[in-house]
Amino acid sequence: MKHTVVMTGASRGIGRIAAQDILRRSPDTHLVVVARGGADALAAELGARGQAVTPVEADLGSLDSVRSAAAGISGRLARGELPPLRGFVGNAGMQYTNALTEGPDGFEATFAINVLANHVLVRALEDSFVSPARIVITVSDTHFGDLRHNMGMVPGPVWTDPDRLARTGAFPRPDTTTAGRTAYSTSKLAAIHLVHEYARRLPAGVDAVGYNPGFVPGTGLARNAGPVARFAMRRVMPALTLTPFATSRTAAGRHLADLVLGVTEAPSGSYVDRDRTAPSSAESYDRRREQELWETVERLTTMRRKEGPVSDTSETGPDLRLSPVGTTGFEPATP
């Protein structure tokens, strides 16, 4: 049955590979690509063999631009100009060389693109989803902040008040690359927190999952880094894909496509590590923090709505820690 999937971050890297794979393997998919500049050309390239691809221009660093794009997509869906919406892929991401880069709305740019833009799109489109539907947000194992998951290349997240995280200078020595990388890992932790909230708040049949591609050398993520770091990412680091420490762009894109198409099974709220569900960090399961973050991003994005029922109305909500042994789904953790 014809259906629509909305995707950000399809211009390059794993997103481009995933978009091509989705269209090749699922001819019934009408892909809406949200991109800043060149969306028309991107849609033409992806749809060169007759696949249905619609371009939507948007600067993900500008919430006004994202809102406008989301409203346009919602309108097309309501008018029947696009088939029913069954997927959203928030794959776009950015990492800066400092924690001082401010977007047009006054928010720190990493947080704006990696967290707020996705939230605006999810909230604007949520009433348009037709079950079964899946929301996939690309996250990162940098949120673990340990040597095992990122070889010490990225500092772990440093959580603080979400209002502070959304502003420039939230971390020590904010003008440094270390602060920029900390902003990145913290934004990915925030994205996982919001995936958990989406899983609680979205209607039954509309699932939300976080996708970790692993360390993928050669993508555009470090395009704001210095020349030495960019050279290493393009020319040196790709050799790591021959080891368990890194994932090739092709494999990461295929894993993302598998998740979007439902080939990879993942209960709502799951953290998917490459091609299988797994526990995210212990820090990522904090119900009070997740609720505080939700309230903050709702206010910051000025997208307040009447909220639907939450699956658990207790003070702390359900404990969504994933059991590390013998399960691929969420279950209440043992006290």
Short mmCIF file of C-alpha atoms in Angstrom, two decimals:
data_model
loop_
_atom_site.label_atom_id
_atom_site.label_comp_id
_atom_site.label_asym_id
_atom_site.label_seq_id
_atom_site.Cartn_x
_atom_site.Cartn_y
_atom_site.Cartn_z
CA MET A 1 0.00 0.00 0.00
CA LYS A 2 1.32 3.45 -0.91
CA HIS A 3 2.62 5.38 2.06
CA THR A 4 4.79 8.37 2.93
CA VAL A 5 8.08 8.48 4.83
CA VAL A 6 9.50 11.88 5.80
CA MET A 7 13.27 12.00 6.15
CA THR A 8 15.92 14.51 7.15
CA GLY A 9 19.62 13.97 6.56
CA ALA A 10 19.19 12.17 3.23
CA SER A 11 21.66 14.35 1.34
CA ARG A 12 24.86 12.48 2.18
CA GLY A 13 26.45 9.71 4.23
CA ILE A 14 24.36 6.98 5.79
CA GLY A 15 21.16 8.93 5.17
CA ARG A 16 21.74 9.01 1.44
CA ILE A 17 22.46 5.29 1.37
CA ALA A 18 19.40 4.54 3.52
CA ALA A 19 17.13 6.67 1.33
CA GLN A 20 18.30 4.87 -1.80
CA ASP A 21 17.86 1.50 -0.11
CA ILE A 22 14.36 2.33 1.11
CA LEU A 23 13.23 3.40 -2.35
CA ARG A 24 14.80 0.37 -4.02
CA ARG A 25 13.34 -2.16 -1.61
CA SER A 26 9.96 -0.52 -1.01
CA PRO A 27 8.43 0.73 -4.29
CA ASP A 28 5.27 1.80 -2.42
CA THR A 29 7.22 4.38 -0.41
CA HIS A 30 6.76 8.04 -1.27
CA LEU A 31 9.83 9.67 0.26
CA VAL A 32 9.66 13.29 1.40
CA VAL A 33 13.20 14.63 1.80
CA VAL A 34 13.67 17.67 4.03
CA ALA A 35 16.93 19.43 3.21
CA ARG A 36 18.56 22.84 3.36
CA GLY A 37 19.41 23.96 -0.14
CA GLY A 38 19.39 21.59 -3.10
CA ALA A 39 16.29 19.67 -2.02
CA ASP A 40 14.98 19.70 -5.59
CA ALA A 41 18.23 18.29 -6.95
CA LEU A 42 18.36 15.67 -4.19
CA ALA A 43 14.80 14.54 -4.95
CA ALA A 44 15.59 14.34 -8.66
CA GLU A 45 18.66 12.20 -8.01
CA LEU A 46 16.88 9.85 -5.60
CA GLY A 47 13.89 9.54 -7.92
CA ALA A 48 15.88 9.17 -11.13
CA ARG A 49 14.40 5.74 -11.82
CA GLY A 50 10.82 6.78 -11.32
CA GLN A 51 10.63 6.52 -7.54
CA ALA A 52 8.27 8.94 -5.81
CA VAL A 53 10.33 11.60 -4.04
CA THR A 54 9.11 15.03 -2.92
CA PRO A 55 11.54 17.79 -1.89
CA VAL A 56 10.93 20.16 1.02
CA GLU A 57 13.38 22.98 1.72
CA ALA A 58 14.15 23.68 5.37
CA ASP A 59 17.01 24.94 7.49
CA LEU A 60 16.97 22.61 10.49
CA GLY A 61 18.85 25.19 12.53
CA SER A 62 15.88 27.56 12.26
CA LEU A 63 12.72 26.54 14.09
CA ASP A 64 10.61 28.88 11.94
CA SER A 65 11.92 27.13 8.84
CA VAL A 66 11.23 23.70 10.34
CA ARG A 67 7.71 24.72 11.38
CA SER A 68 6.99 26.00 7.89
CA ALA A 69 8.23 22.77 6.33
CA ALA A 70 6.21 20.65 8.76
CA ALA A 71 3.06 22.68 8.09
CA GLY A 72 3.51 22.22 4.37
CA ILE A 73 3.90 18.47 4.71
CA SER A 74 0.91 18.21 7.06
CA GLY A 75 -1.19 20.19 4.60
CA ARG A 76 -0.29 17.93 1.70
CA LEU A 77 -1.11 14.87 3.77
CA ALA A 78 -4.48 16.33 4.83
CA ARG A 79 -5.37 17.18 1.23
CA GLY A 80 -4.45 13.71 0.02
CA GLU A 81 -1.59 15.02 -2.11
CA LEU A 82 0.67 12.54 -0.32
CA PRO A 83 -0.23 8.97 0.64
CA PRO A 84 -0.75 8.11 4.33
CA LEU A 85 2.18 8.89 6.63
CA ARG A 86 3.81 5.81 8.10
CA GLY A 87 7.34 6.94 8.85
CA PHE A 88 9.59 9.76 10.01
CA VAL A 89 13.38 9.51 9.98
CA GLY A 90 15.22 12.20 11.91
CA ASN A 91 18.70 11.42 10.61
CA ALA A 92 20.18 14.91 10.24
CA GLY A 93 22.82 15.74 12.81
CA MET A 94 25.58 18.25 13.44
CA GLN A 95 28.71 18.56 15.55
CA TYR A 96 30.56 21.85 15.98
CA THR A 97 34.06 22.68 17.09
CA ASN A 98 32.77 24.68 20.06
CA ALA A 99 29.70 25.14 22.23
CA LEU A 100 29.24 28.77 21.25
CA THR A 101 27.61 28.48 17.83
CA GLU A 102 24.21 30.13 18.04
CA GLY A 103 21.35 29.54 15.63
CA PRO A 104 18.84 32.17 14.45
CA ASP A 105 16.48 31.42 17.34
CA GLY A 106 19.18 32.03 19.95
CA PHE A 107 19.70 28.34 20.72
CA GLU A 108 23.01 26.50 20.68
CA ALA A 109 23.19 25.07 17.17
CA THR A 110 23.99 21.45 18.10
CA PHE A 111 20.99 21.23 20.40
CA ALA A 112 18.76 23.05 17.93
CA ILE A 113 19.51 20.67 15.05
CA ASN A 114 19.94 17.39 16.94
CA VAL A 115 17.06 17.84 19.39
CA LEU A 116 14.68 20.73 18.78
CA ALA A 117 14.25 20.30 15.01
CA ASN A 118 13.27 16.65 15.40
CA HIS A 119 10.83 17.55 18.16
CA VAL A 120 9.13 20.20 16.04
CA LEU A 121 8.69 17.73 13.17
CA VAL A 122 7.46 14.87 15.35
CA ARG A 123 4.94 17.06 17.15
CA ALA A 124 3.72 18.72 13.96
CA LEU A 125 3.27 15.40 12.16
CA GLU A 126 2.03 13.21 15.01
CA ASP A 127 -1.66 13.64 14.17
CA SER A 128 -0.98 12.64 10.55
CA PHE A 129 0.54 9.23 11.27
CA VAL A 130 -1.48 6.19 10.24
CA SER A 131 -0.84 2.99 12.20
CA PRO A 132 1.37 1.07 11.91
CA ALA A 133 3.97 3.81 11.80
CA ARG A 134 7.54 4.18 13.00
CA ILE A 135 9.58 7.22 14.03
CA VAL A 136 13.34 6.67 13.88
CA ILE A 137 15.72 9.18 15.46
CA THR A 138 19.42 8.73 14.78
CA VAL A 139 21.28 8.86 18.08
CA SER A 140 24.83 7.87 19.01
CA ASP A 141 26.77 5.60 21.31
CA THR A 142 28.82 8.64 22.29
CA HIS A 143 26.12 9.11 24.94
CA PHE A 144 27.80 6.30 26.92
CA GLY A 145 30.88 8.45 27.34
CA ASP A 146 33.26 5.52 27.82
CA LEU A 147 36.28 4.07 26.09
CA ARG A 148 34.46 0.94 24.98
CA HIS A 149 31.86 2.76 22.91
CA ASN A 150 33.83 5.58 21.30
CA MET A 151 37.49 4.88 21.96
CA GLY A 152 37.75 8.07 23.99
CA MET A 153 37.34 10.26 20.91
CA VAL A 154 34.24 12.04 22.24
CA PRO A 155 33.74 13.15 25.85
CA GLY A 156 30.71 11.79 27.62
CA PRO A 157 27.56 13.87 28.08
CA VAL A 158 27.38 16.43 30.85
CA TRP A 159 23.75 16.83 31.81
CA THR A 160 22.39 20.00 33.33
CA ASP A 161 19.17 21.97 33.26
CA PRO A 162 17.66 21.56 29.75
CA ASP A 163 17.18 25.32 29.46
CA ARG A 164 20.93 25.66 29.92
CA LEU A 165 21.72 22.89 27.44
CA ALA A 166 19.73 24.73 24.80
CA ARG A 167 21.93 27.82 25.14
CA THR A 168 25.50 28.53 24.14
CA GLY A 169 28.27 28.15 26.70
CA ALA A 170 26.66 25.31 28.64
CA PHE A 171 29.96 23.47 29.13
CA PRO A 172 33.38 24.36 30.55
CA ARG A 173 35.76 26.11 28.14
CA PRO A 174 32.94 26.52 25.61
CA ASP A 175 35.24 27.81 22.88
CA THR A 176 37.08 24.47 22.61
CA THR A 177 36.60 21.39 20.46
CA THR A 178 36.11 19.36 23.64
CA ALA A 179 33.09 21.49 24.54
CA GLY A 180 31.71 21.09 21.03
CA ARG A 181 31.99 17.33 21.25
CA THR A 182 30.45 17.35 24.71
CA ALA A 183 27.53 19.32 23.29
CA TYR A 184 27.15 16.60 20.66
CA SER A 185 27.16 13.63 23.04
CA THR A 186 24.80 15.46 25.40
CA SER A 187 22.41 16.25 22.56
CA LYS A 188 22.32 12.57 21.62
CA LEU A 189 21.54 11.62 25.20
CA ALA A 190 18.71 14.17 25.09
CA ALA A 191 17.43 12.58 21.88
CA ILE A 192 17.25 9.18 23.61
CA HIS A 193 15.38 10.72 26.51
CA LEU A 194 12.83 12.13 24.07
CA VAL A 195 12.48 8.79 22.27
CA HIS A 196 11.40 7.33 25.61
CA GLU A 197 8.88 10.14 26.03
CA TYR A 198 7.54 9.69 22.50
CA ALA A 199 7.07 5.99 23.22
CA ARG A 200 4.97 6.87 26.27
CA ARG A 201 2.93 9.64 24.68
CA LEU A 202 2.31 8.67 21.05
CA PRO A 203 -0.83 6.70 20.15
CA ALA A 204 -0.69 2.92 20.00
CA GLY A 205 0.68 1.77 16.68
CA VAL A 206 3.01 4.76 16.29
CA ASP A 207 6.39 3.58 17.53
CA ALA A 208 9.50 5.63 18.28
CA VAL A 209 13.00 4.15 18.34
CA GLY A 210 16.55 5.48 18.57
CA TYR A 211 19.10 4.24 16.04
CA ASN A 212 22.82 4.13 16.77
CA PRO A 213 24.88 3.60 13.60
CA GLY A 214 28.09 3.27 15.59
CA PHE A 215 31.24 5.15 14.63
CA VAL A 216 30.95 5.77 10.87
CA PRO A 217 34.07 7.40 9.36
CA GLY A 218 33.74 9.41 6.18
CA THR A 219 30.36 11.02 6.82
CA GLY A 220 29.72 14.76 6.79
CA LEU A 221 29.29 14.94 10.55
CA ALA A 222 32.73 16.47 11.14
CA ARG A 223 32.52 18.95 8.27
CA ASN A 224 32.87 21.84 10.74
CA ALA A 225 36.05 20.38 12.22
CA GLY A 226 39.54 21.60 11.42
CA PRO A 227 41.45 20.42 8.35
CA VAL A 228 43.48 17.76 10.20
CA ALA A 229 40.39 16.19 11.77
CA ARG A 230 38.52 16.27 8.46
CA PHE A 231 41.44 14.59 6.70
CA ALA A 232 41.61 11.89 9.38
CA MET A 233 37.88 11.23 9.15
CA ARG A 234 37.98 10.94 5.36
CA ARG A 235 41.30 9.20 4.77
CA VAL A 236 42.50 7.47 7.93
CA MET A 237 39.52 6.46 10.04
CA PRO A 238 37.75 4.47 7.26
CA ALA A 239 40.33 1.73 7.80
CA LEU A 240 38.67 1.10 11.17
CA THR A 241 35.61 -0.30 9.39
CA LEU A 242 37.66 -3.47 8.95
CA THR A 243 37.53 -3.83 12.74
CA PRO A 244 34.61 -4.08 15.23
CA PHE A 245 35.25 -0.47 16.28
CA ALA A 246 33.59 1.17 13.27
CA THR A 247 30.77 0.72 10.78
CA SER A 248 30.99 1.42 7.06
CA ARG A 249 28.61 3.94 5.54
CA THR A 250 27.05 1.20 3.44
CA ALA A 251 26.37 -1.05 6.42
CA ALA A 252 25.09 1.82 8.57
CA GLY A 253 22.77 3.01 5.80
CA ARG A 254 21.45 -0.52 5.27
CA HIS A 255 20.82 -0.94 9.00
CA LEU A 256 18.89 2.34 9.05
CA ALA A 257 16.79 1.26 6.07
CA ASP A 258 16.08 -2.08 7.76
CA LEU A 259 14.80 -0.25 10.83
CA VAL A 260 12.62 2.14 8.83
CA LEU A 261 11.15 -0.70 6.76
CA GLY A 262 10.42 -2.84 9.82
CA VAL A 263 12.90 -5.57 8.93
CA THR A 264 14.60 -4.96 12.26
CA GLU A 265 12.14 -5.62 15.05
CA ALA A 266 12.21 -3.01 17.79
CA PRO A 267 9.53 -2.23 20.37
CA SER A 268 8.62 1.40 20.82
CA GLY A 269 11.19 3.15 22.99
CA SER A 270 14.01 0.85 21.92
CA TYR A 271 17.64 1.74 21.40
CA VAL A 272 18.84 -0.07 18.28
CA ASP A 273 22.57 -0.59 18.09
CA ARG A 274 23.31 -1.05 14.39
CA ASP A 275 21.11 -4.07 13.63
CA ARG A 276 19.73 -5.17 17.01
CA THR A 277 18.06 -3.77 20.10
CA ALA A 278 20.30 -3.25 23.11
CA PRO A 279 20.37 -1.30 26.36
CA SER A 280 21.40 2.32 26.10
CA SER A 281 23.41 3.81 28.97
CA ALA A 282 22.16 3.56 32.52
CA GLU A 283 22.03 7.36 32.58
CA SER A 284 19.60 7.41 29.67
CA TYR A 285 16.78 5.86 31.75
CA ASP A 286 15.81 8.71 34.03
CA ARG A 287 12.07 9.32 34.03
CA ARG A 288 12.18 12.62 35.92
CA ARG A 289 14.87 13.98 33.62
CA GLU A 290 12.90 12.90 30.57
CA GLN A 291 9.77 14.65 31.79
CA GLU A 292 11.73 17.82 32.57
CA LEU A 293 13.31 17.73 29.11
CA TRP A 294 9.91 17.19 27.48
CA GLU A 295 8.43 20.20 29.27
CA THR A 296 11.41 22.34 28.30
CA VAL A 297 11.48 21.49 24.60
CA GLU A 298 7.71 21.93 24.42
CA ARG A 299 8.12 25.44 25.76
CA LEU A 300 11.19 26.28 23.68
CA THR A 301 9.60 25.15 20.44
CA THR A 302 6.29 26.86 21.29
CA MET A 303 4.46 23.78 20.12
CA ARG A 304 2.20 23.24 23.14
CA ARG A 305 -0.71 20.95 22.43
CA LYS A 306 -3.28 19.03 24.32
CA GLU A 307 -1.37 15.88 25.18
CA GLY A 308 -2.81 12.42 24.80
CA PRO A 309 -2.86 9.84 27.58
CA VAL A 310 0.42 8.64 29.04
CA SER A 311 0.76 4.91 29.54
CA ASP A 312 1.65 5.29 33.22
CA THR A 313 0.45 8.17 35.39
CA SER A 314 2.56 7.40 38.44
CA GLU A 315 4.97 10.04 39.67
CA THR A 316 8.01 8.56 38.00
CA GLY A 317 6.37 6.65 35.14
CA PRO A 318 7.40 3.24 33.86
CA ASP A 319 11.01 2.14 34.18
CA LEU A 320 12.11 1.54 30.60
CA ARG A 321 15.51 0.04 31.24
CA LEU A 322 16.18 -2.68 28.75
CA SER A 323 17.14 -5.98 30.30
CA PRO A 324 20.66 -6.75 29.04
CA VAL A 325 20.16 -10.50 28.98
CA GLY A 326 17.69 -12.62 27.10
CA THR A 327 15.37 -10.00 25.64
CA THR A 328 15.11 -7.62 22.72
CA GLY A 329 12.27 -5.53 24.10
CA PHE A 330 11.55 -3.17 26.93
CA GLU A 331 10.48 -4.60 30.24
CA PRO A 332 10.26 -3.23 33.77
CA ALA A 333 13.64 -3.40 35.45
CA THR A 334 14.07 -5.47 38.56
CA PRO A 335 13.98 -3.20 41.63
#
